[in-house]
Amino acid sequence: MQQNLTPNGVHQNKRIEVEASESGLEGNPMSWTTPIKVSPEDGDVCRELVDVHGYKVKVSSAPILDAIFAKYGDITVNEHFKSPTSRASLLDVVSDVVRWLKTSDFNSSSIKAMKSVVSDVVDAKLDVTWLQQYLDEISKEEDMEE
């Protein structure tokens, strides 16, 4: 884990535990996906979905989720939702948090927001202890700097 502290006291995270390159698909990331167009008639805005380990998720989530599944296994194994759409939405949320950590500057309030989102995912029985631990670690670092 490598972090930079900007002059304004905002963390800029350059790397966290899950890297897309860990999926082994770097350079050809879409070779393992099947794009699906979801039409407005299906009750959703048009967006492209791909299959990642049996879940239809956003294209932008696919590389991150594939890396998560490769590193941590099936994080949905204990999850209790019956709807595949609900499961996929939770996976997209996990992907969004990881992406936010990898690409955004964050401060104590954004860390708290991410911890809240991850807490909801944990309540849904997804195994994201690795993400909780990371957020706890950077939260402690932020508290020490204040």
PDB file of C-alpha atoms in Angstrom:
ATOM      1  CA  MET A   1       0.000   0.000   0.000  1.00  0.00           C
ATOM      2  CA  GLN A   2       1.382   3.330  -1.019  1.00  0.00           C
ATOM      3  CA  GLN A   3      -0.190   6.648  -0.114  1.00  0.00           C
ATOM      4  CA  ASN A   4       0.716  10.238  -0.689  1.00  0.00           C
ATOM      5  CA  LEU A   5      -0.461  13.045   1.534  1.00  0.00           C
ATOM      6  CA  THR A   6      -1.308  16.157  -0.415  1.00  0.00           C
ATOM      7  CA  PRO A   7      -0.649  19.621   1.055  1.00  0.00           C
ATOM      8  CA  ASN A   8      -4.323  19.973   1.991  1.00  0.00           C
ATOM      9  CA  GLY A   9      -4.234  16.852   4.163  1.00  0.00           C
ATOM     10  CA  VAL A  10      -6.162  14.784   1.631  1.00  0.00           C
ATOM     11  CA  HIS A  11      -4.967  11.244   0.994  1.00  0.00           C
ATOM     12  CA  GLN A  12      -4.210  10.242  -2.540  1.00  0.00           C
ATOM     13  CA  ASN A  13      -3.970   6.480  -2.779  1.00  0.00           C
ATOM     14  CA  LYS A  14      -1.722   5.171  -5.512  1.00  0.00           C
ATOM     15  CA  ARG A  15      -2.207   1.443  -4.926  1.00  0.00           C
ATOM     16  CA  ILE A  16      -4.344  -0.809  -2.782  1.00  0.00           C
ATOM     17  CA  GLU A  17      -4.386  -4.563  -2.414  1.00  0.00           C
ATOM     18  CA  VAL A  18      -6.503  -5.451  -5.448  1.00  0.00           C
ATOM     19  CA  GLU A  19      -4.843  -4.758  -8.762  1.00  0.00           C
ATOM     20  CA  ALA A  20      -6.496  -5.485 -12.098  1.00  0.00           C
ATOM     21  CA  SER A  21      -3.229  -7.024 -13.274  1.00  0.00           C
ATOM     22  CA  GLU A  22      -3.676  -9.775 -10.661  1.00  0.00           C
ATOM     23  CA  SER A  23      -6.482 -11.142 -12.806  1.00  0.00           C
ATOM     24  CA  GLY A  24      -3.905 -12.203 -15.364  1.00  0.00           C
ATOM     25  CA  LEU A  25      -5.948 -10.563 -18.090  1.00  0.00           C
ATOM     26  CA  GLU A  26      -4.044  -7.338 -18.519  1.00  0.00           C
ATOM     27  CA  GLY A  27      -3.773  -6.306 -22.138  1.00  0.00           C
ATOM     28  CA  ASN A  28      -6.878  -8.261 -23.131  1.00  0.00           C
ATOM     29  CA  PRO A  29      -9.402  -7.539 -20.375  1.00  0.00           C
ATOM     30  CA  MET A  30     -12.569  -8.178 -22.378  1.00  0.00           C
ATOM     31  CA  SER A  31     -11.653 -11.642 -23.696  1.00  0.00           C
ATOM     32  CA  TRP A  32     -13.493 -13.279 -20.808  1.00  0.00           C
ATOM     33  CA  THR A  33     -16.673 -11.187 -20.856  1.00  0.00           C
ATOM     34  CA  THR A  34     -19.867 -11.204 -22.859  1.00  0.00           C
ATOM     35  CA  PRO A  35     -21.347  -7.715 -23.202  1.00  0.00           C
ATOM     36  CA  ILE A  36     -25.096  -7.537 -22.750  1.00  0.00           C
ATOM     37  CA  LYS A  37     -27.171  -4.488 -23.595  1.00  0.00           C
ATOM     38  CA  VAL A  38     -29.941  -3.792 -21.127  1.00  0.00           C
ATOM     39  CA  SER A  39     -32.708  -1.856 -22.789  1.00  0.00           C
ATOM     40  CA  PRO A  40     -35.092   0.720 -21.298  1.00  0.00           C
ATOM     41  CA  GLU A  41     -37.891  -1.800 -21.861  1.00  0.00           C
ATOM     42  CA  ASP A  42     -36.187  -3.998 -19.277  1.00  0.00           C
ATOM     43  CA  GLY A  43     -36.681  -1.235 -16.711  1.00  0.00           C
ATOM     44  CA  ASP A  44     -33.117   0.011 -16.771  1.00  0.00           C
ATOM     45  CA  VAL A  45     -31.228   2.651 -18.635  1.00  0.00           C
ATOM     46  CA  CYS A  46     -29.132   1.329 -21.490  1.00  0.00           C
ATOM     47  CA  ARG A  47     -25.821   0.193 -20.118  1.00  0.00           C
ATOM     48  CA  GLU A  48     -23.446  -2.553 -20.991  1.00  0.00           C
ATOM     49  CA  LEU A  49     -23.196  -5.488 -18.614  1.00  0.00           C
ATOM     50  CA  VAL A  50     -20.679  -8.305 -18.597  1.00  0.00           C
ATOM     51  CA  ASP A  51     -20.544 -11.674 -16.908  1.00  0.00           C
ATOM     52  CA  VAL A  52     -18.031 -12.014 -14.091  1.00  0.00           C
ATOM     53  CA  HIS A  53     -18.180 -15.335 -12.258  1.00  0.00           C
ATOM     54  CA  GLY A  54     -21.859 -15.720 -13.138  1.00  0.00           C
ATOM     55  CA  TYR A  55     -22.894 -12.185 -12.185  1.00  0.00           C
ATOM     56  CA  LYS A  56     -23.999  -9.529 -14.682  1.00  0.00           C
ATOM     57  CA  VAL A  57     -22.098  -6.420 -13.605  1.00  0.00           C
ATOM     58  CA  LYS A  58     -21.143  -3.068 -15.097  1.00  0.00           C
ATOM     59  CA  VAL A  59     -18.310  -3.189 -17.617  1.00  0.00           C
ATOM     60  CA  SER A  60     -16.353  -0.775 -15.436  1.00  0.00           C
ATOM     61  CA  SER A  61     -16.612  -3.203 -12.495  1.00  0.00           C
ATOM     62  CA  ALA A  62     -15.434  -6.294 -14.352  1.00  0.00           C
ATOM     63  CA  PRO A  63     -11.618  -5.986 -14.071  1.00  0.00           C
ATOM     64  CA  ILE A  64     -11.756  -5.066 -10.385  1.00  0.00           C
ATOM     65  CA  LEU A  65     -14.230  -7.836  -9.541  1.00  0.00           C
ATOM     66  CA  ASP A  66     -12.254 -10.410 -11.495  1.00  0.00           C
ATOM     67  CA  ALA A  67      -9.153  -9.447  -9.491  1.00  0.00           C
ATOM     68  CA  ILE A  68     -11.137  -9.638  -6.229  1.00  0.00           C
ATOM     69  CA  PHE A  69     -12.474 -13.116  -7.080  1.00  0.00           C
ATOM     70  CA  ALA A  70      -8.959 -14.237  -8.088  1.00  0.00           C
ATOM     71  CA  LYS A  71      -7.420 -13.000  -4.847  1.00  0.00           C
ATOM     72  CA  TYR A  72     -10.182 -13.590  -2.264  1.00  0.00           C
ATOM     73  CA  GLY A  73     -12.392 -16.244  -3.848  1.00  0.00           C
ATOM     74  CA  ASP A  74     -16.169 -16.003  -4.039  1.00  0.00           C
ATOM     75  CA  ILE A  75     -16.972 -13.123  -1.693  1.00  0.00           C
ATOM     76  CA  THR A  76     -20.693 -13.810  -2.230  1.00  0.00           C
ATOM     77  CA  VAL A  77     -20.649 -17.375  -0.886  1.00  0.00           C
ATOM     78  CA  ASN A  78     -22.582 -16.496   2.317  1.00  0.00           C
ATOM     79  CA  GLU A  79     -24.760 -13.765   0.817  1.00  0.00           C
ATOM     80  CA  HIS A  80     -28.498 -14.359   1.221  1.00  0.00           C
ATOM     81  CA  PHE A  81     -30.242 -12.454  -1.584  1.00  0.00           C
ATOM     82  CA  LYS A  82     -32.241 -14.526  -4.062  1.00  0.00           C
ATOM     83  CA  SER A  83     -32.186 -11.992  -6.875  1.00  0.00           C
ATOM     84  CA  PRO A  84     -29.142 -12.170  -9.166  1.00  0.00           C
ATOM     85  CA  THR A  85     -29.655  -8.452  -9.809  1.00  0.00           C
ATOM     86  CA  SER A  86     -29.305  -7.681  -6.092  1.00  0.00           C
ATOM     87  CA  ARG A  87     -26.137  -9.755  -5.879  1.00  0.00           C
ATOM     88  CA  ALA A  88     -24.670  -8.021  -8.923  1.00  0.00           C
ATOM     89  CA  SER A  89     -25.554  -4.611  -7.479  1.00  0.00           C
ATOM     90  CA  LEU A  90     -23.675  -5.425  -4.279  1.00  0.00           C
ATOM     91  CA  LEU A  91     -20.647  -6.487  -6.298  1.00  0.00           C
ATOM     92  CA  ASP A  92     -20.819  -3.233  -8.255  1.00  0.00           C
ATOM     93  CA  VAL A  93     -20.853  -1.350  -4.935  1.00  0.00           C
ATOM     94  CA  VAL A  94     -17.719  -3.190  -3.767  1.00  0.00           C
ATOM     95  CA  SER A  95     -16.067  -2.406  -7.091  1.00  0.00           C
ATOM     96  CA  ASP A  96     -17.044   1.255  -6.793  1.00  0.00           C
ATOM     97  CA  VAL A  97     -15.420   1.532  -3.348  1.00  0.00           C
ATOM     98  CA  VAL A  98     -12.207  -0.111  -4.571  1.00  0.00           C
ATOM     99  CA  ARG A  99     -12.160   2.143  -7.639  1.00  0.00           C
ATOM    100  CA  TRP A 100     -12.729   5.196  -5.439  1.00  0.00           C
ATOM    101  CA  LEU A 101      -9.809   4.191  -3.235  1.00  0.00           C
ATOM    102  CA  LYS A 102      -7.549   3.630  -6.231  1.00  0.00           C
ATOM    103  CA  THR A 103      -8.384   6.762  -8.192  1.00  0.00           C
ATOM    104  CA  SER A 104      -9.594   9.466  -5.829  1.00  0.00           C
ATOM    105  CA  ASP A 105      -8.311  11.713  -3.140  1.00  0.00           C
ATOM    106  CA  PHE A 106     -10.081  11.070   0.132  1.00  0.00           C
ATOM    107  CA  ASN A 107     -10.333  12.560   3.587  1.00  0.00           C
ATOM    108  CA  SER A 108     -11.853  11.488   6.899  1.00  0.00           C
ATOM    109  CA  SER A 109     -15.437  12.197   5.815  1.00  0.00           C
ATOM    110  CA  SER A 110     -15.093  10.233   2.576  1.00  0.00           C
ATOM    111  CA  ILE A 111     -13.433   7.378   4.479  1.00  0.00           C
ATOM    112  CA  LYS A 112     -16.414   7.343   6.868  1.00  0.00           C
ATOM    113  CA  ALA A 113     -18.787   7.260   3.892  1.00  0.00           C
ATOM    114  CA  MET A 114     -16.906   4.320   2.361  1.00  0.00           C
ATOM    115  CA  LYS A 115     -16.886   2.506   5.712  1.00  0.00           C
ATOM    116  CA  SER A 116     -20.653   2.969   5.925  1.00  0.00           C
ATOM    117  CA  VAL A 117     -21.159   1.538   2.437  1.00  0.00           C
ATOM    118  CA  VAL A 118     -18.882  -1.410   3.209  1.00  0.00           C
ATOM    119  CA  SER A 119     -20.764  -1.995   6.473  1.00  0.00           C
ATOM    120  CA  ASP A 120     -23.974  -2.352   4.452  1.00  0.00           C
ATOM    121  CA  VAL A 121     -22.244  -4.846   2.166  1.00  0.00           C
ATOM    122  CA  VAL A 122     -21.068  -6.809   5.224  1.00  0.00           C
ATOM    123  CA  ASP A 123     -24.643  -6.807   6.553  1.00  0.00           C
ATOM    124  CA  ALA A 124     -25.633  -8.426   3.254  1.00  0.00           C
ATOM    125  CA  LYS A 125     -23.095 -11.176   4.092  1.00  0.00           C
ATOM    126  CA  LEU A 126     -20.468 -10.453   1.458  1.00  0.00           C
ATOM    127  CA  ASP A 127     -16.990 -11.357   2.661  1.00  0.00           C
ATOM    128  CA  VAL A 128     -15.130  -8.069   2.382  1.00  0.00           C
ATOM    129  CA  THR A 129     -13.119  -8.211   5.601  1.00  0.00           C
ATOM    130  CA  TRP A 130     -10.007  -7.309   3.587  1.00  0.00           C
ATOM    131  CA  LEU A 131     -11.709  -4.064   2.479  1.00  0.00           C
ATOM    132  CA  GLN A 132     -12.937  -3.301   6.005  1.00  0.00           C
ATOM    133  CA  GLN A 133      -9.423  -3.804   7.357  1.00  0.00           C
ATOM    134  CA  TYR A 134      -7.950  -1.496   4.741  1.00  0.00           C
ATOM    135  CA  LEU A 135     -10.512   1.231   5.486  1.00  0.00           C
ATOM    136  CA  ASP A 136      -9.897   0.829   9.228  1.00  0.00           C
ATOM    137  CA  GLU A 137      -6.163   1.186   8.634  1.00  0.00           C
ATOM    138  CA  ILE A 138      -6.417   4.383   6.596  1.00  0.00           C
ATOM    139  CA  SER A 139      -9.040   5.720   9.012  1.00  0.00           C
ATOM    140  CA  LYS A 140      -6.576   5.291  11.901  1.00  0.00           C
ATOM    141  CA  GLU A 141      -3.865   7.007   9.865  1.00  0.00           C
ATOM    142  CA  GLU A 142      -6.234   9.896   9.183  1.00  0.00           C
ATOM    143  CA  ASP A 143      -7.125  10.147  12.905  1.00  0.00           C
ATOM    144  CA  MET A 144      -3.435  10.249  13.835  1.00  0.00           C
ATOM    145  CA  GLU A 145      -2.818  13.124  11.428  1.00  0.00           C
ATOM    146  CA  GLU A 146      -5.600  15.291  12.865  1.00  0.00           C
TER     147      GLU A 146
END
